[in-house]
Coordinates of C-alpha atoms (C1' of nucleotides) in Angstrom, one line a residue:
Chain A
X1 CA 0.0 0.0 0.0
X2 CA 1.7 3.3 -1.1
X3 CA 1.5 6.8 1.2
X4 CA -1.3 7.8 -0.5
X5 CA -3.8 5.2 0.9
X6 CA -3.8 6.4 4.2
X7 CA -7.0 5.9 6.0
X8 CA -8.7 8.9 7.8
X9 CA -10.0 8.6 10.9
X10 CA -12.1 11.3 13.5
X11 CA -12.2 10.1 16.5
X12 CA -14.1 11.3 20.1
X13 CA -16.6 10.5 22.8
X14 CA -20.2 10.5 22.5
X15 CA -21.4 13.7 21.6
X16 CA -18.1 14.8 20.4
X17 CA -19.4 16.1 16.5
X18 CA -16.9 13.5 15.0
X19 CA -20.0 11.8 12.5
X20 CA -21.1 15.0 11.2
X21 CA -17.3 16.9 11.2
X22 CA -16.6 14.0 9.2
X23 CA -20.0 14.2 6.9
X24 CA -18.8 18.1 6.6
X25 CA -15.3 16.7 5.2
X26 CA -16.3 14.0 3.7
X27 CA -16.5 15.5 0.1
X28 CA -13.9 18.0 0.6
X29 CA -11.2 15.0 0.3
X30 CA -13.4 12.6 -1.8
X31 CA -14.0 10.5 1.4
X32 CA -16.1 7.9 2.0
X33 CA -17.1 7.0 5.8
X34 CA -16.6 3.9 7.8
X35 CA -18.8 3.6 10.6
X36 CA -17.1 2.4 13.7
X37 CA -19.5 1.8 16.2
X38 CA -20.5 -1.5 17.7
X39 CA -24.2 -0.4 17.9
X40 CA -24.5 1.2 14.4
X41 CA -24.6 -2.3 12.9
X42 CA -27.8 -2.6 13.9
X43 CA -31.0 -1.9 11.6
X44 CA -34.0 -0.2 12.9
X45 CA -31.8 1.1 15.9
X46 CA -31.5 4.9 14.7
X47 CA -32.5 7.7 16.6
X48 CA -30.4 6.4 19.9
X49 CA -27.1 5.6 17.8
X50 CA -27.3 8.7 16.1
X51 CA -27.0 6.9 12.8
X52 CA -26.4 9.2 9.8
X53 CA -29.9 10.1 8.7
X54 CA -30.9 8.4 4.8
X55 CA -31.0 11.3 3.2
X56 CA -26.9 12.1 4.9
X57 CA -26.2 8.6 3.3
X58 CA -27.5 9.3 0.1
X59 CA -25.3 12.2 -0.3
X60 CA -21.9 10.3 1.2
X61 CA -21.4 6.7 0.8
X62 CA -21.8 5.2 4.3
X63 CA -20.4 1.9 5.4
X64 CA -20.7 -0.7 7.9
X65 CA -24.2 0.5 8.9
X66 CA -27.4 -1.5 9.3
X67 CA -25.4 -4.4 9.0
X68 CA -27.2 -6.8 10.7
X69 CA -30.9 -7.1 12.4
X70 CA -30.9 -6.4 16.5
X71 CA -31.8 -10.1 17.2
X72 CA -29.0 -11.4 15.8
X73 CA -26.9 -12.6 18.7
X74 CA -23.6 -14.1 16.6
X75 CA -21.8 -10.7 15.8
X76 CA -18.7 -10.1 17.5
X77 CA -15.2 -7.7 16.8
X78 CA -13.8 -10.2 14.1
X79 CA -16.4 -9.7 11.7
X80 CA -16.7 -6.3 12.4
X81 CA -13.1 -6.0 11.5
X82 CA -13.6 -8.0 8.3
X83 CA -15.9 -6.1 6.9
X84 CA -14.2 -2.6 8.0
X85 CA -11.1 -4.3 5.8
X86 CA -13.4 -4.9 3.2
X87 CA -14.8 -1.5 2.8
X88 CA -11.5 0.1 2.9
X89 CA -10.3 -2.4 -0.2
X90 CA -13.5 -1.3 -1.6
X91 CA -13.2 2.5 -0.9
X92 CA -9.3 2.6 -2.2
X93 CA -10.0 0.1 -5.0
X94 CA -12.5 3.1 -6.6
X95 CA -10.1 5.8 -5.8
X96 CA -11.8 7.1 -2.6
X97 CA -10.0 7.6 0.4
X98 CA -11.9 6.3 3.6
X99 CA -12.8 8.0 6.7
X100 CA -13.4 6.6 9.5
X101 CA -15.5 7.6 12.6
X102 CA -17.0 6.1 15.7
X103 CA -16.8 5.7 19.4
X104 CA -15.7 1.9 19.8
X105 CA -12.0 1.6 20.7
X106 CA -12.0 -1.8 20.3
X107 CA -12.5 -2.0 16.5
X108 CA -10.3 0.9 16.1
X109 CA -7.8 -1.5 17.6
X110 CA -8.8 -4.5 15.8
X111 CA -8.6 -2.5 12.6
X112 CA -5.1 -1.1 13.2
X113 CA -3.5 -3.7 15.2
X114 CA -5.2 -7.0 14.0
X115 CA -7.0 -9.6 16.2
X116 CA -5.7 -13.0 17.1
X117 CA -6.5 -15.8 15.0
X118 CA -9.6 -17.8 17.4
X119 CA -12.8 -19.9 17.8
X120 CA -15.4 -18.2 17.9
X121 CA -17.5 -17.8 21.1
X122 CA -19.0 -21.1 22.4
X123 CA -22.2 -20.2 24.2
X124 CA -22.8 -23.8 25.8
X125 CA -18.7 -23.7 27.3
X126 CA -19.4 -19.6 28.6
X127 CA -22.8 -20.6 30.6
X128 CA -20.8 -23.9 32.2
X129 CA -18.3 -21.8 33.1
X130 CA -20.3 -19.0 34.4
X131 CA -22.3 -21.8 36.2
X132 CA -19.0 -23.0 37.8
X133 CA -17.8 -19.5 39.1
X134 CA -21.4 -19.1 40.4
X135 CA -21.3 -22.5 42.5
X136 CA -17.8 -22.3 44.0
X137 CA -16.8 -18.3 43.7
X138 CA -15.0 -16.1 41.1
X139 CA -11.8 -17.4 42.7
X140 CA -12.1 -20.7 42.2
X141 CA -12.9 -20.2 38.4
X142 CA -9.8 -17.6 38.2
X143 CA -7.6 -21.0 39.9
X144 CA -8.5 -23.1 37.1
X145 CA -7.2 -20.3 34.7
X146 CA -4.2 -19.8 36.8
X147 CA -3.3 -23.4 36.2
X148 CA -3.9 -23.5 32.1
X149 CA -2.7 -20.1 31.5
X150 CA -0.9 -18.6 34.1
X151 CA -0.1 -15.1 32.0
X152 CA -3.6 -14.9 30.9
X153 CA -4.4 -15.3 35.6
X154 CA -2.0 -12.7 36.1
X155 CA -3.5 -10.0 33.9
X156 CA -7.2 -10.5 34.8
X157 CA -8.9 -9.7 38.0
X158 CA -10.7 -12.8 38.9
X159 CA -14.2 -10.7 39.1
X160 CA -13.3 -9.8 35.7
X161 CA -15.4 -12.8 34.7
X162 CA -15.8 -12.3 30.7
X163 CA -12.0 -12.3 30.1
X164 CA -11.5 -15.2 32.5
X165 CA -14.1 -17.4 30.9
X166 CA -13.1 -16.3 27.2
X167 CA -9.4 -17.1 28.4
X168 CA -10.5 -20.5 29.1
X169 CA -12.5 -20.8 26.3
X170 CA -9.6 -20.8 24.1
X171 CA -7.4 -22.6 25.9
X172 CA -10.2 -25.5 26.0
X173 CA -11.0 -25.1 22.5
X174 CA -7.6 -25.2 21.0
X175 CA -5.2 -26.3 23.7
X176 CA -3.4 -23.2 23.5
X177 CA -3.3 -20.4 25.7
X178 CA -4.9 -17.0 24.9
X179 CA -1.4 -15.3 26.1
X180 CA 0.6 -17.0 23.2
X181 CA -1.3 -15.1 20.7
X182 CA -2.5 -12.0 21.9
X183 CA 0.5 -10.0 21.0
X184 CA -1.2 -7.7 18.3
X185 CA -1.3 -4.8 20.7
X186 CA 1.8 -4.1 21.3
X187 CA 1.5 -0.9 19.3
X188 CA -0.9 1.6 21.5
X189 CA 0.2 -0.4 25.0
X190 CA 4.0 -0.3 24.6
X191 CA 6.1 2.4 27.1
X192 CA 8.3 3.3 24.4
X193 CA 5.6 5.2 23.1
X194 CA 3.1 4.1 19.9
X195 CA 3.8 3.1 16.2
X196 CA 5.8 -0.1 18.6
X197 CA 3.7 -2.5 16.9
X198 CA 3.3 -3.1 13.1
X199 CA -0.2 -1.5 12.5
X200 CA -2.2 -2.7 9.4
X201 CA -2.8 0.7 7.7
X202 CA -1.1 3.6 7.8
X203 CA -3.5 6.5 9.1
X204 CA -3.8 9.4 10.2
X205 CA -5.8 10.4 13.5
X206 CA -7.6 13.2 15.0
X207 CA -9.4 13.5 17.9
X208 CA -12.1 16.0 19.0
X209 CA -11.0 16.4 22.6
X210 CA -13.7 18.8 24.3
X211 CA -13.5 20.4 27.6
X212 CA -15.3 17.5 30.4
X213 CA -18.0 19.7 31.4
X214 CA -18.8 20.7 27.8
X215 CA -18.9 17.8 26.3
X216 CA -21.4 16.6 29.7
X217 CA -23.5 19.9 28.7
X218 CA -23.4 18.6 25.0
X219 CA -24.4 15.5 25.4
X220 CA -27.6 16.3 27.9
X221 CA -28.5 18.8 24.8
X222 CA -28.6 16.1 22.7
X223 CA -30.4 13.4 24.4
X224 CA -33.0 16.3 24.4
X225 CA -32.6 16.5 21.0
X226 CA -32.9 13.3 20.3
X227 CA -36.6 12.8 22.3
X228 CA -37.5 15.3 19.9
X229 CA -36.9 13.6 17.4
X230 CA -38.9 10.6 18.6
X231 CA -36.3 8.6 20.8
X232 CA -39.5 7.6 23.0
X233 CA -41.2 5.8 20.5
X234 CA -37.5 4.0 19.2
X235 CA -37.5 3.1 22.6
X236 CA -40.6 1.5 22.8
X237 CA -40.3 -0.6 19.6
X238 CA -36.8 -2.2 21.5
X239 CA -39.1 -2.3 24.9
X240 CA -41.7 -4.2 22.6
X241 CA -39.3 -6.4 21.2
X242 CA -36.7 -7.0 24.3
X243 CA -37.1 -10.7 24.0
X244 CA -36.4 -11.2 20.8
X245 CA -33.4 -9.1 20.9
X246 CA -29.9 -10.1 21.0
X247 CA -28.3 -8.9 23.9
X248 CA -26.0 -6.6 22.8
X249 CA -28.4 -3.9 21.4
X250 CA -30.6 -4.5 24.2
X251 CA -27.4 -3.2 26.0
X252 CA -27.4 0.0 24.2
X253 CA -27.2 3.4 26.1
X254 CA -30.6 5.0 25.0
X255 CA -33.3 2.3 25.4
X256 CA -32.8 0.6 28.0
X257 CA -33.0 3.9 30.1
X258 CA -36.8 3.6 29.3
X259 CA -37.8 0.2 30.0
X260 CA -38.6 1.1 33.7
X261 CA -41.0 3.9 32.4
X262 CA -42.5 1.7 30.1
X263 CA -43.2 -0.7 33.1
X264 CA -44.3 2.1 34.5
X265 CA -42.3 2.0 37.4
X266 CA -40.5 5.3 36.8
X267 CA -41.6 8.4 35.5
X268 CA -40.1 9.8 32.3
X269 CA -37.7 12.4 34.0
X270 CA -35.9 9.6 36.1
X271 CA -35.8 7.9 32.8
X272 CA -34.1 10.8 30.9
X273 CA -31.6 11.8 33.9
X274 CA -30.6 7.9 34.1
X275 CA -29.8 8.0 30.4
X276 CA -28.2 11.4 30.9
X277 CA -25.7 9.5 33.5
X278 CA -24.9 6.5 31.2
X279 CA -24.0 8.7 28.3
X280 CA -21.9 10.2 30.8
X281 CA -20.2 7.5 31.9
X282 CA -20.1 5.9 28.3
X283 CA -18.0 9.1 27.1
X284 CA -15.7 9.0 29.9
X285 CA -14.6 5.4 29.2
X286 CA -14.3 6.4 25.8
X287 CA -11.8 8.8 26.4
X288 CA -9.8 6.4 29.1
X289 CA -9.3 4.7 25.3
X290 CA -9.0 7.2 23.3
X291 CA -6.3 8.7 25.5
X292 CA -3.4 5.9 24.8
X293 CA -4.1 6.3 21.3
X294 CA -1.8 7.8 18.8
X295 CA -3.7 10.6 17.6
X296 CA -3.6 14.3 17.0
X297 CA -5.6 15.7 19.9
X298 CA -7.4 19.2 19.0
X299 CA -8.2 20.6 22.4
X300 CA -11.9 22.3 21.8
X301 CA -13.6 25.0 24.6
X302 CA -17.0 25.9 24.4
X303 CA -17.0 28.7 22.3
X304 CA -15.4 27.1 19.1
X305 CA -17.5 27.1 16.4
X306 CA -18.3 24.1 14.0
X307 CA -16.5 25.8 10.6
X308 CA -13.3 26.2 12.4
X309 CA -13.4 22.4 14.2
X310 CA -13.7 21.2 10.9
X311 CA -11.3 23.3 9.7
X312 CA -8.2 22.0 11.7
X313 CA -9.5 18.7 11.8
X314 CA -9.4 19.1 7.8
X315 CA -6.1 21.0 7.9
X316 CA -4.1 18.2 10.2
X317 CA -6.2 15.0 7.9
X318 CA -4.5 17.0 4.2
X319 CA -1.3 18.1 5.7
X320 CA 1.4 17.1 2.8
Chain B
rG1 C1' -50.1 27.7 66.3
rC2 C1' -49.6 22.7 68.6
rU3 C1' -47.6 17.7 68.5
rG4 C1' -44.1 14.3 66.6
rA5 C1' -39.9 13.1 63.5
rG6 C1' -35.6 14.7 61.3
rA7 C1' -30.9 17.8 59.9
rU8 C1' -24.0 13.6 58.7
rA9 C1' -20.3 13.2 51.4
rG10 C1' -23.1 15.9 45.3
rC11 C1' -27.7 12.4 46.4
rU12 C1' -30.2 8.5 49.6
rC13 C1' -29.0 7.2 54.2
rA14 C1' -26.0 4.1 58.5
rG15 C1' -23.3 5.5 62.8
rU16 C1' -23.2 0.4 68.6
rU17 C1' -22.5 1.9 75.9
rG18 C1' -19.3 9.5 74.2
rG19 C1' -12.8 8.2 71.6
rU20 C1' -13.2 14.0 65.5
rA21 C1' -17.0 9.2 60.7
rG22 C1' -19.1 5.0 56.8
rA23 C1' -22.2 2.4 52.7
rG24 C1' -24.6 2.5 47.9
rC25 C1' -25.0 5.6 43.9
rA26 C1' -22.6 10.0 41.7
rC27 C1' -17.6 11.9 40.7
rU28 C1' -12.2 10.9 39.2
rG29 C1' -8.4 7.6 37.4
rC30 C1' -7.1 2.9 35.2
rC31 C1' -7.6 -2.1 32.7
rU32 C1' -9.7 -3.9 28.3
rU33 C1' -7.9 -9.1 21.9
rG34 C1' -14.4 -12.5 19.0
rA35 C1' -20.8 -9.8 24.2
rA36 C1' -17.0 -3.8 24.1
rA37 C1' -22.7 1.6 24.4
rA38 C1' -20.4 -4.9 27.5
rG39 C1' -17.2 -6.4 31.7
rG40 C1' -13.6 -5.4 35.7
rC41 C1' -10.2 -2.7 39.3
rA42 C1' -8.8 1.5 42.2
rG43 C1' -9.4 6.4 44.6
rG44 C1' -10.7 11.2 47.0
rU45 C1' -14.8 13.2 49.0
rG46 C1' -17.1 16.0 54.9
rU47 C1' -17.7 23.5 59.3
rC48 C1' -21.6 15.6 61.2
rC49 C1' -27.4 22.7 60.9
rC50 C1' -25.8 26.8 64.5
rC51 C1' -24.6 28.6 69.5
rA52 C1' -23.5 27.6 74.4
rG53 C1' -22.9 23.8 78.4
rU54 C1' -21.2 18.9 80.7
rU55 C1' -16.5 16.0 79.8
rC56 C1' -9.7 14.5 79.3
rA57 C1' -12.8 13.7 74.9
rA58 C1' -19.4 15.3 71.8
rG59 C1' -22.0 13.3 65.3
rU60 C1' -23.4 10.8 69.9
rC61 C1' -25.4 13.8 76.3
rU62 C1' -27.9 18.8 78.2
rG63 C1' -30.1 23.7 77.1
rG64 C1' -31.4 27.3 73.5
rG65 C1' -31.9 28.7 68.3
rU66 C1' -32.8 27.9 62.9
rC67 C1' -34.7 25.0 59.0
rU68 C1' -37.4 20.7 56.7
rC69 C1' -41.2 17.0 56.7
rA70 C1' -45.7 14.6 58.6
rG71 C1' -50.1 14.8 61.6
rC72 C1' -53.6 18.0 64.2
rA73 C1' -55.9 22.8 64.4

RNA sequence: GCUGAGAUAGCUCAGUUGGUAGAGCACUGCCUUGAAAAGGCAGGUGUCCCCAGUUCAAGUCUGGGUCUCAGCA
C-alpha cells in the first residue's frame, strides 16, 4: 500500500461532532465514511445511535451501517473487523480515500492492530463456566485459569469474569493459551511510546477532545434533541421487542434507560436523567481509550465554532 | 399555632455503651484481543445545621436557636 492510501480517521466520545465533522469533510477529500461503532450495525436502531440520517447517506457513501438485524446474537469484533477491511479495499479500490468515525476503541484496535486468530465464542462452554464461578466463587474459576494459562491469571482480576471465561474458552477449544497469541497490541500499549507494533494501515488520527464539562452539557443537549426527534417511540419498539433481541443492542445506552417507564415504574424524567448518567459515563470510558491512542488531539472550549473544528480537523487529515 | 420526626459526602441514608465518621450511587483515574454503548479494578470526597454547656474527649449527652417533613388545628 503506497502513502497515498492512508486511511482517515475522526475520532471522540459520544457527543463529540466527529459523525457530522466527518459528513462536513467528507467530500472535501473525496471520502467515504466507515462507521465504527459496535451499535450502528444494527437496523432499525436509529434515533439512539445517532445513525447518519438516509438522506446524509444518500449524499456520502456510508459503510458498515445497518449491517445486521438487532436479534442477531452471533456478531462479534472479528467480523466487524472483516468487513471494515473490506470496505476500505472497496473504498481505495474506486479511488476514494476512507474515513473513519466512531466511538468503539476496540474495533479501532482491531482494525489497526489485528486480532488473534480464534474460535469463535461457544455459548454452551461460557454458561458452564459461568455456572462453575457461580457454584464455588469467582476465585475458584480464576484458579482453574491460573493453572492453564498462568499469563492470561496474572493480567485478569478474577471478578473480571468475561475475560476469565473467554481465556479459558480458548485454551479448552484449541489447547493453547490466549497469552501466546495476543501480542497484536503491542502498538498503543508499549512504554516506548506508539507506532511499537506493526499496525495494518497507515493512518492518520484526529481527535475532538472537548472540555469534560462541555462535552457533559453537549451531550444532555442532545439526548433532548434526540426525544425530539422521537427517541420515546425508538425506545418503545426495543421495549416491545426486548425478548427477541440479541443482547447486545438491548445493551445500548438510550433504550434501555426507558424500560422502567415503560413498566411504568418510573416516570419519564428519572428515565431521561438515568440515560443522561450513562452517556456520561459511556464518554468518559471512551476517552480512558482514546487517551493511549496515537492521535492528534485538538483541544476544543466551548466557544469554538463548527467551521473552524472542521477546519483544523481538515487542515491536520491533508497536511502534505 | 400545637404535637411528633428529622438535619451527617453531590444524592439516599448508616453510625453500637461519648474516643473528631461509613455504605450504595454520583464523581475521578485505570484495565480492556471475537458480548465492548459490555465487563472489571482502584481512589478522594465531609464547618456531622448553628450557639452555648457537661466531659480529658461530643455526630453521639444537656439547654437554646434555625430550617425541613408529617399529623392536628
Amino acid at each position: 500500500m503506497n502513502s497515498k492510501d492512508e486511511i482517515y480517521i475522526i475520532l471522540g466520545p459520544t457527543a463529540s461532532g466527529k459523525e457530522s465533522a466527518a459528513f462536513t469533510i467528507a467530500p472535501q477529500i473525496g471520502g467515504e465514511i466507515i462507521s465504527v461503532d459496535s451499535m450502528k450495525i444494527y437496523k432499525t436502531l436509529d434515533i439512539g445511535t445517532a445513525k447518519a440520517t438516509s438522506q446524509m447517506q444518500q449524499e456520502v457513501p456510508h459503510h458498515c451501517l445497518d449491517m445486521i438485524e438487532p436479534t442477531f446474537s452471533e456478531f462479534s469484533v472479528g467480523e466487524y473487523v472483516q468487513a471494515a477491511d473490506s470496505a476500505i479495499t472497496d473504498i481505495i479500490s474506486r479511488g476514494k480515500k476512507p474515513l473513519l468515525s466512531g466511538g468503539t476503541a476496540l474495533y479501532y484496535k482491531g482494525i489497526l492492530e489485528g486480532i488473534f486468530e480464534s474460535p469463535p465464542k461457544d455459548l454452551a462452554l461460557r454458561e458452564e463456566l459461568e455456572e462453575y464461578a457461580k457454584n464455588n466463587g469467582n476465585e475458584a474459576l480464576h484458579e482453574r485459569l491460573v493453572k492453564l494459562d498462568p499469563v492470561s491469571a496474572q493480567k485478569y482480576h478474577p471478578n473480571d469474569l468475561r475475560r476469565v471465561v473467554r481465556a479459558l474458552e480458548v485454551i479448552t477449544l484449541t489447547g493453547e493459551p490466549v497469552s501466546a497469541n495476543r501480542n497484536q497490541w503491542s502498538g498503543f500499549h508499549s512504554d516506548e511510546g506508539y507506532f511499537q507494533g506493526e499496525l495494518r494501515y497507515k493512518f492518520r488520527m484526529v481527535m475532538l477532545d472537548w472540555e469534560r464539562p462541555v462535552l457533559y452539557k453537549r451531550i444532555e443537549n442532545r439526548v433532548d434533541m434526540m426525544l425530539e426527534k422521537g427517541l420515546l417511540k425508538e425506545a418503545e419498539y426495543v421495549y416491545n421487542n426486548r425478548e427477541h433481541f440479541a443482547s447486545t443492542p438491548l445493551q445500548a445506552v438510550g433504550y434501555k434507560e426507558f424500560f422502567p417507564f415503560f413498566a411504568g415504574e418510573e416516570d419519564l424524567e428519572t428515565a431521561v436523567d438515568t440515560l443522561k448518567m450513562n452517556s456520561r459515563h459511556l464518554a468518559k470510558s471512551q476517552c480512558t481509550w482514546f487517551r493511549k491512542f496515537p492521535c492528534q488531539r485538538i483541544a476544543l472550549t466551548e466557544d469554538m465554532s463548527k467551521d473552524s473544528i472542521v477546519t483544523s480537523i481538515s487542515e491536520i487529515l491533508t497536511y502534505q
